[in-house]
Coordinates of C-alpha atoms and ligand atoms in Angstrom, one line a residue:
M3 CA -242.2 24.8 53.6
D4 CA -244.3 27.8 54.6
Q5 CA -244.2 28.6 58.3
W6 CA -248.0 28.1 58.6
T7 CA -248.2 24.8 56.6
R8 CA -249.0 22.6 59.6
L9 CA -250.0 23.9 63.1
D10 CA -248.2 23.0 66.2
P11 CA -250.2 20.4 68.3
I12 CA -250.4 22.9 71.2
Y13 CA -251.5 25.8 68.9
D14 CA -253.3 28.5 71.0
S15 CA -256.1 30.0 68.8
E16 CA -257.3 32.4 71.4
A17 CA -253.8 33.9 71.9
A18 CA -253.5 34.3 68.1
A19 CA -257.0 36.0 68.0
R20 CA -256.0 38.4 70.8
T21 CA -252.8 39.5 68.9
I22 CA -254.7 39.9 65.6
A23 CA -257.5 41.8 67.2
A24 CA -255.2 44.3 68.8
A25 CA -253.4 45.0 65.5
A26 CA -256.7 45.1 63.6
A27 CA -258.2 47.6 66.0
A28 CA -255.3 49.9 65.5
R29 CA -255.6 49.7 61.7
A30 CA -259.4 49.7 61.4
D31 CA -259.9 53.5 61.1
A32 CA -257.4 53.7 58.1
Q33 CA -259.3 51.0 56.3
D34 CA -262.7 52.7 56.8
H35 CA -263.3 54.0 53.3
D36 CA -265.2 52.9 50.2
G37 CA -263.1 50.0 48.7
G38 CA -261.1 49.5 51.9
F39 CA -260.0 46.1 52.9
P40 CA -258.0 44.7 56.0
Q41 CA -255.2 43.2 53.9
D42 CA -252.6 43.3 56.6
D43 CA -255.0 41.8 59.1
V44 CA -255.8 38.9 56.7
A45 CA -252.1 38.4 56.3
D46 CA -251.9 38.2 60.1
L47 CA -254.7 35.5 60.1
A48 CA -252.6 33.5 57.8
R49 CA -249.2 34.1 59.5
L50 CA -250.5 33.4 63.0
G51 CA -252.4 30.2 62.0
L52 CA -256.0 31.2 62.2
L53 CA -256.7 30.5 58.5
A54 CA -255.5 26.9 59.1
A55 CA -257.0 26.6 62.6
P56 CA -260.5 25.3 61.5
V57 CA -258.9 22.6 59.4
P58 CA -259.2 19.2 61.2
V59 CA -256.2 18.2 63.3
E60 CA -255.4 15.1 61.2
Q61 CA -255.2 17.4 58.2
G62 CA -252.8 19.9 59.7
G63 CA -255.1 22.3 61.4
A64 CA -256.2 22.7 65.0
G65 CA -259.8 21.5 64.6
L66 CA -261.0 24.9 65.8
G67 CA -264.8 24.6 66.2
T68 CA -264.8 20.8 66.7
E69 CA -263.9 21.1 70.4
P70 CA -266.8 20.2 72.8
G71 CA -269.3 23.1 72.9
A72 CA -267.3 25.0 70.2
G73 CA -266.2 27.3 73.0
A74 CA -262.8 28.1 71.5
L75 CA -264.3 29.1 68.2
A76 CA -266.9 31.3 70.0
E77 CA -264.0 33.1 71.8
V78 CA -261.9 33.5 68.6
L79 CA -264.9 35.0 66.6
R80 CA -265.7 37.3 69.5
L81 CA -262.1 38.5 69.8
V82 CA -261.6 39.1 66.1
G83 CA -265.0 40.9 65.9
Y84 CA -263.9 43.1 68.8
G85 CA -260.7 44.1 66.9
S86 CA -262.6 44.8 63.6
L87 CA -266.1 43.7 62.6
A88 CA -265.0 43.8 58.9
L89 CA -262.2 41.3 59.6
G90 CA -264.6 39.3 61.8
R91 CA -267.1 39.0 58.9
L92 CA -264.3 37.8 56.6
Y93 CA -263.0 35.3 59.1
E94 CA -266.5 33.9 59.9
G95 CA -267.0 33.3 56.1
H96 CA -263.6 31.5 56.0
V97 CA -264.6 29.3 59.0
N98 CA -268.0 28.5 57.5
A99 CA -266.4 27.4 54.2
I100 CA -263.9 25.1 56.0
Q101 CA -266.7 23.6 58.1
L102 CA -268.8 22.9 54.9
I103 CA -265.9 21.3 53.2
A104 CA -265.2 19.1 56.2
R105 CA -268.9 18.1 56.3
Y106 CA -269.6 17.5 52.6
G107 CA -266.2 17.2 50.8
T108 CA -264.8 13.9 49.5
P109 CA -261.4 12.8 50.9
D110 CA -259.8 14.3 47.7
Q111 CA -261.6 17.6 47.9
R112 CA -260.9 17.9 51.6
S113 CA -257.1 17.3 51.3
R114 CA -256.8 19.7 48.3
L115 CA -258.9 22.5 49.8
F116 CA -257.5 22.2 53.3
A117 CA -254.0 22.4 51.9
D118 CA -255.1 25.7 50.3
A119 CA -256.3 27.0 53.6
R120 CA -253.0 26.0 55.2
A121 CA -251.2 27.8 52.4
G122 CA -252.9 31.1 53.2
H123 CA -255.9 31.2 50.8
L124 CA -258.8 33.2 52.2
F125 CA -262.2 31.3 51.7
G126 CA -265.6 32.9 51.6
V127 CA -269.2 31.6 51.4
W128 CA -271.3 33.5 48.9
N129 CA -275.0 32.5 48.7
T130 CA -276.8 35.8 48.3
E131 CA -277.7 36.7 44.7
P132 CA -280.1 39.0 42.8
A133 CA -283.6 37.9 41.9
E134 CA -282.4 37.9 38.2
G135 CA -279.0 36.8 37.0
G136 CA -278.0 34.7 40.0
L137 CA -275.4 32.0 39.6
R138 CA -276.0 28.8 37.6
V139 CA -274.1 26.1 35.9
E140 CA -274.5 25.6 32.1
A141 CA -273.7 22.0 31.4
R142 CA -271.6 20.9 28.4
D143 CA -271.6 17.1 28.5
T144 CA -269.9 16.2 31.8
D145 CA -268.3 19.5 32.4
G146 CA -269.9 22.9 32.5
Q147 CA -269.3 26.6 32.9
L148 CA -270.6 29.1 35.3
L149 CA -273.0 31.9 34.4
G150 CA -274.1 34.8 36.6
V151 CA -273.2 36.7 39.7
K152 CA -273.2 36.6 43.5
T153 CA -274.1 39.8 45.4
F154 CA -273.2 41.0 48.9
A155 CA -270.1 38.8 48.7
S156 CA -267.6 39.8 51.4
G157 CA -264.0 39.8 50.4
A158 CA -264.9 40.3 46.7
G159 CA -261.6 40.6 44.8
Y160 CA -259.6 39.2 47.8
V161 CA -261.2 35.8 48.5
T162 CA -259.3 33.3 46.4
R163 CA -261.4 30.3 47.2
A164 CA -265.2 31.0 47.0
L165 CA -267.7 28.5 48.2
V166 CA -270.8 29.3 46.2
T167 CA -274.3 27.9 45.6
A168 CA -275.5 27.6 42.0
R169 CA -278.5 26.1 40.2
H170 CA -277.4 23.1 38.2
P171 CA -279.3 21.6 35.2
D172 CA -278.4 18.0 36.0
R173 CA -279.2 18.2 39.7
A174 CA -282.7 18.9 41.1
G175 CA -281.8 21.6 43.6
V176 CA -278.9 23.9 44.4
A177 CA -275.3 22.7 44.0
M178 CA -272.4 23.8 46.2
M179 CA -268.9 24.2 44.8
V180 CA -265.6 25.9 45.6
V181 CA -264.4 28.1 42.8
P182 CA -260.7 29.2 42.7
L183 CA -260.4 32.9 41.9
E184 CA -257.5 35.2 41.1
A185 CA -257.2 38.1 43.5
G186 CA -258.3 41.4 41.9
T187 CA -260.5 39.8 39.3
R188 CA -264.2 39.7 38.6
A189 CA -265.2 41.8 41.6
D190 CA -267.3 45.0 41.5
L191 CA -267.3 47.0 44.7
S192 CA -269.0 50.1 43.2
A193 CA -272.4 49.4 44.8
W194 CA -271.0 48.9 48.3
R195 CA -271.5 52.5 49.5
A196 CA -272.6 51.3 53.0
Q197 CA -272.8 53.3 56.2
G198 CA -270.5 50.9 58.0
M199 CA -268.5 47.7 57.2
R200 CA -266.8 49.7 54.4
A201 CA -263.7 47.6 54.8
S202 CA -265.4 44.3 54.2
A203 CA -265.2 44.6 50.4
T204 CA -268.8 43.3 50.1
G205 CA -269.5 43.4 46.4
T206 CA -270.7 41.7 43.3
V207 CA -268.7 38.9 41.7
D208 CA -269.3 37.7 38.1
F209 CA -268.4 34.1 37.6
T210 CA -269.5 34.0 33.9
G211 CA -267.3 31.7 31.8
L212 CA -265.4 29.9 34.6
A213 CA -265.2 26.2 34.1
V214 CA -266.6 23.8 36.6
N215 CA -266.6 20.0 36.5
A216 CA -268.3 17.2 38.5
G217 CA -265.3 16.9 40.9
D218 CA -265.7 20.5 42.0
I219 CA -269.2 19.9 43.4
L220 CA -269.5 19.4 47.1
G221 CA -272.1 16.9 48.5
Q222 CA -275.6 16.4 47.1
P223 CA -278.1 18.9 45.8
D224 CA -279.4 21.2 48.5
D225 CA -276.9 20.0 51.1
Y226 CA -276.0 23.7 51.7
F227 CA -279.5 24.2 53.2
Q228 CA -279.5 21.0 55.4
Q229 CA -280.7 21.7 58.9
P230 CA -279.7 22.3 61.6
A231 CA -276.3 23.3 60.1
F232 CA -277.7 26.0 57.8
S233 CA -279.7 28.1 60.2
G234 CA -277.8 26.8 63.2
G235 CA -274.6 28.3 61.9
A236 CA -276.0 31.8 62.5
W237 CA -274.5 31.6 66.0
R238 CA -271.1 32.3 64.4
F239 CA -272.1 35.7 63.0
A240 CA -273.8 36.5 66.3
A241 CA -270.4 35.7 68.0
V242 CA -268.7 38.2 65.7
Q243 CA -271.5 40.8 66.4
L244 CA -270.9 40.2 70.2
G245 CA -267.3 41.4 69.7
G246 CA -268.6 44.5 68.0
I247 CA -271.0 45.2 70.8
E248 CA -268.2 44.9 73.4
A249 CA -266.1 47.3 71.4
V250 CA -268.9 49.9 71.4
F251 CA -269.4 49.3 75.1
D252 CA -265.6 49.9 75.8
A253 CA -265.5 53.0 73.6
W254 CA -268.5 54.4 75.6
R255 CA -267.0 53.4 79.0
G256 CA -263.6 55.0 78.0
H257 CA -265.4 58.2 77.0
L258 CA -267.1 58.4 80.4
N259 CA -263.8 57.9 82.2
R260 CA -261.9 60.4 80.1
T261 CA -264.5 63.1 80.4
G262 CA -265.1 62.6 84.1
R263 CA -268.8 62.1 83.5
G264 CA -269.0 58.5 84.7
G265 CA -270.0 59.3 88.3
D266 CA -273.3 60.9 87.3
P267 CA -276.2 58.6 88.4
H268 CA -277.9 58.7 85.0
Q269 CA -274.7 57.8 83.2
L270 CA -274.0 55.0 85.7
A271 CA -277.6 53.6 85.3
R272 CA -277.2 53.5 81.5
L273 CA -273.8 51.9 81.8
G274 CA -275.3 49.3 84.1
E275 CA -278.1 48.6 81.6
G276 CA -275.4 48.3 78.9
A277 CA -273.4 45.8 81.0
I278 CA -276.5 43.6 81.4
A279 CA -277.0 43.6 77.6
V280 CA -273.4 42.8 76.9
E281 CA -273.2 39.9 79.4
G282 CA -276.6 38.6 78.3
A283 CA -275.4 38.4 74.7
R284 CA -272.2 36.7 75.9
L285 CA -274.2 34.0 77.7
W286 CA -276.5 33.5 74.7
I287 CA -273.4 32.9 72.5
E288 CA -271.8 30.5 74.9
R289 CA -274.9 28.4 75.1
G290 CA -275.7 28.9 71.4
A291 CA -272.3 27.4 70.5
Q292 CA -273.0 24.4 72.7
V293 CA -276.5 23.9 71.4
A294 CA -275.4 24.2 67.7
S295 CA -272.8 21.5 68.3
D296 CA -275.1 19.2 70.3
A297 CA -275.8 16.3 67.9
G298 CA -278.4 14.9 70.4
M299 CA -280.9 17.7 70.2
P300 CA -283.7 17.5 67.6
P301 CA -282.7 19.7 64.5
A302 CA -285.8 21.9 64.7
R303 CA -285.1 22.6 68.3
V304 CA -281.5 23.6 67.5
V305 CA -282.7 25.9 64.8
A306 CA -285.3 27.5 67.1
Y307 CA -282.6 28.1 69.8
I308 CA -280.2 29.7 67.4
N309 CA -282.9 31.9 66.0
L310 CA -283.4 33.2 69.5
V311 CA -279.6 33.6 69.9
R312 CA -279.3 35.8 66.9
L313 CA -282.3 38.0 67.8
A314 CA -281.2 38.3 71.5
V315 CA -277.7 39.4 70.3
E316 CA -279.2 41.8 67.8
R317 CA -281.4 43.3 70.6
A318 CA -278.4 43.6 72.8
G319 CA -276.5 45.4 70.0
L320 CA -279.4 47.8 69.3
D321 CA -279.7 48.6 73.0
V322 CA -276.0 49.2 73.5
L323 CA -275.8 51.4 70.5
Q324 CA -278.7 53.5 71.7
L325 CA -277.4 53.7 75.3
A326 CA -273.9 54.6 74.2
Q327 CA -275.0 57.3 71.8
R328 CA -277.3 58.8 74.4
S329 CA -274.5 58.8 77.0
V330 CA -271.7 60.1 74.9
G331 CA -273.9 62.5 72.9
L332 CA -272.9 64.5 69.8
Q333 CA -269.2 63.8 70.4
G334 CA -269.8 60.2 69.5
F335 CA -271.1 61.2 66.0
M336 CA -267.9 63.1 65.2
R337 CA -265.4 61.5 62.8
G338 CA -262.3 60.6 64.8
H339 CA -264.2 59.7 68.0
R340 CA -263.8 56.0 68.6
L341 CA -267.5 55.4 69.0
E342 CA -268.4 56.9 65.6
R343 CA -267.0 54.1 63.3
L344 CA -267.6 51.3 65.7
A345 CA -271.3 52.3 65.9
R346 CA -271.6 52.5 62.1
D347 CA -270.0 49.1 61.6
L348 CA -272.1 47.4 64.3
A349 CA -275.4 49.0 63.0
T350 CA -274.6 47.7 59.5
Y351 CA -273.4 44.2 60.6
L352 CA -276.5 43.7 62.7
R353 CA -278.5 43.5 59.5
Q354 CA -278.9 39.8 58.7
P355 CA -281.4 37.9 56.6
G356 CA -285.0 37.4 57.7
P357 CA -285.1 38.5 61.3
D358 CA -289.0 38.5 61.4
H359 CA -289.1 34.9 60.2
A360 CA -286.4 33.8 62.6
L361 CA -288.5 35.1 65.6
T362 CA -291.9 33.6 64.4
A363 CA -290.3 30.3 63.4
A364 CA -288.7 29.9 66.8
A365 CA -292.0 30.8 68.5
S366 CA -293.9 28.2 66.4
E367 CA -291.5 25.5 67.4
I368 CA -291.9 26.5 71.1
L369 CA -295.7 26.7 70.7
Q370 CA -296.0 23.1 69.6
A371 CA -293.5 21.5 71.9
D372 CA -294.7 19.4 74.8
A373 CA -291.8 20.0 77.2
M374 CA -292.0 22.3 80.1
A375 CA -290.4 25.7 79.4
G376 CA -287.3 24.8 81.4
D377 CA -286.8 21.6 79.5
L378 CA -287.2 22.9 76.0
W379 CA -283.5 23.1 75.3
T380 CA -282.4 19.9 77.1
E381 CA -284.5 17.5 75.1
T382 CA -282.7 14.9 73.1
A383 CA -283.7 13.5 69.7
A384 CA -286.0 10.4 69.9
Ligands
FAD413 C1 -271.4 43.4 56.0 C2 -272.1 42.3 55.3 C3 -271.5 41.3 54.6 C4 -272.2 40.3 54.0 N1 -271.4 39.3 53.4 C5 -272.1 38.3 52.7 C6 -271.4 37.2 52.1 O1 -270.2 37.1 52.2 N2 -272.1 36.2 51.5 C7 -273.5 36.2 51.5 O2 -274.0 35.3 50.9 N3 -274.2 37.2 52.0 C8 -273.5 38.2 52.7 N4 -274.2 39.3 53.2 C9 -275.7 39.3 53.0 C10 -276.5 38.7 54.1 O3 -276.3 37.3 54.2 C11 -277.9 39.1 54.0 O4 -278.4 38.8 52.7 C12 -278.2 40.5 54.3 O5 -277.5 40.9 55.4 C13 -279.7 40.6 54.4 O6 -280.0 41.8 55.1 P1 -281.4 42.5 55.0 O7 -281.5 43.4 56.1 O8 -281.5 43.1 53.6 O9 -282.4 41.3 55.1 P2 -283.8 41.0 54.7 O10 -284.1 39.5 54.9 O11 -284.2 41.5 53.4 O12 -284.6 41.7 55.9 C14 -285.0 43.1 55.8 C15 -286.4 43.2 56.5 O13 -287.4 42.6 55.7 C16 -288.0 41.5 56.3 N5 -288.3 40.5 55.3 C17 -287.5 39.5 54.9 N6 -288.1 38.8 53.9 C18 -289.3 39.3 53.7 C19 -290.4 39.0 52.9 N7 -290.4 38.0 52.0 N8 -291.5 39.7 53.0 C20 -291.6 40.8 53.9 N9 -290.6 41.1 54.7 C21 -289.5 40.4 54.6 C22 -287.0 41.1 57.4 O14 -287.6 40.4 58.5 C23 -286.5 42.4 57.8 O15 -287.4 43.1 58.7 C24 -273.6 40.3 53.9 C25 -274.3 41.3 54.6 C26 -273.6 42.3 55.3 C27 -274.4 43.3 56.1

């Protein structure tokens, strides 16, 4: 039996994340090239139990993310993101997939796919696709085959269990399914010439010709987009971003100490502003994880809150980047300086879908609510 087949009942996910983050930080510069991938770090995720951790306890995992307030998951995502944003992105996709399977899978799908996670398969969630040529199922009687591609798919060529969305002829709406993939196949990373997050292997995957049958399909049509889970899940990528923000902050702090420039009042004032931004983001994440796992809050209110969380964390990230680059100066733009890659990775990973809409949708919900401002996020569903 593999050493990570079933987690110990007292498994410590935070301790595992700290160990993995330290090793990932040491390896991240070497992986920072077109086509790079944190292969050894993903092996650590498997070896130290974090791939199995989000699996429910009764199915051999640690139930990471199901604890009250999702505080342990928030810490794990933050820590892994601190070590490497590319690894954090991959791990967040894995956690998202396991949570979707737990929510929508049949008992058979759950036991089969959770066994795969415990055996060390890396999962991903690939929803983004081009306007033309996106993924669809072509039906042949009861079974069908896939046609088309997914784009901006992290871990392309490395993820061996891909949770994808696809249009289905027999289903009014979008179907969700987990497709087994062989490592090193069907992936095209040639368009991923990004400023940062080079090691996330974010590419195009062509599924054309792969068979799919009714038993592969998770849940009902459009379940993937059910609220508040769909938009509310954004707190998880924001938690990973928080780790990246903290890493930039520490690179900046380290530079000031090393160069003896920290005592200057302008430098101190900027560092103080940065500390406020970092701590503000941390508090948003802590509360966001609680709100997202609060079954009693009306779904629209959860979504509005998480929209604010992701924008507050994005703002904190942009502020810390600007302050750090102003404080460190040109040195921070030189390859080999710790800040240089961390800043590129963070600036890239802060780009998430539809930020304008997230802000105005949250504002609309707030505008029409009856509650006093201080009670907006404590209301329970009628
Ligand atoms: C490192 C990385 C890894 C990723 N991995 C995955 C993955 O594994 N799976 C996956 O599915 N996706 C993945 N993505 C893609 C991600 O989910 C988003 O699709 C992507 O980040 C969108 O970024 P964008 O800035 O282009 O967003 P956009 O939504 O295009 O936003 C760009 C700007 O346009 C505005 N805007 C948006 N829509 C409109 C409109 N209709 N009219 C006018 N303005 C508009 C926005 O408010 C914003 O100002 C990844 C992205 C990154 C950066």
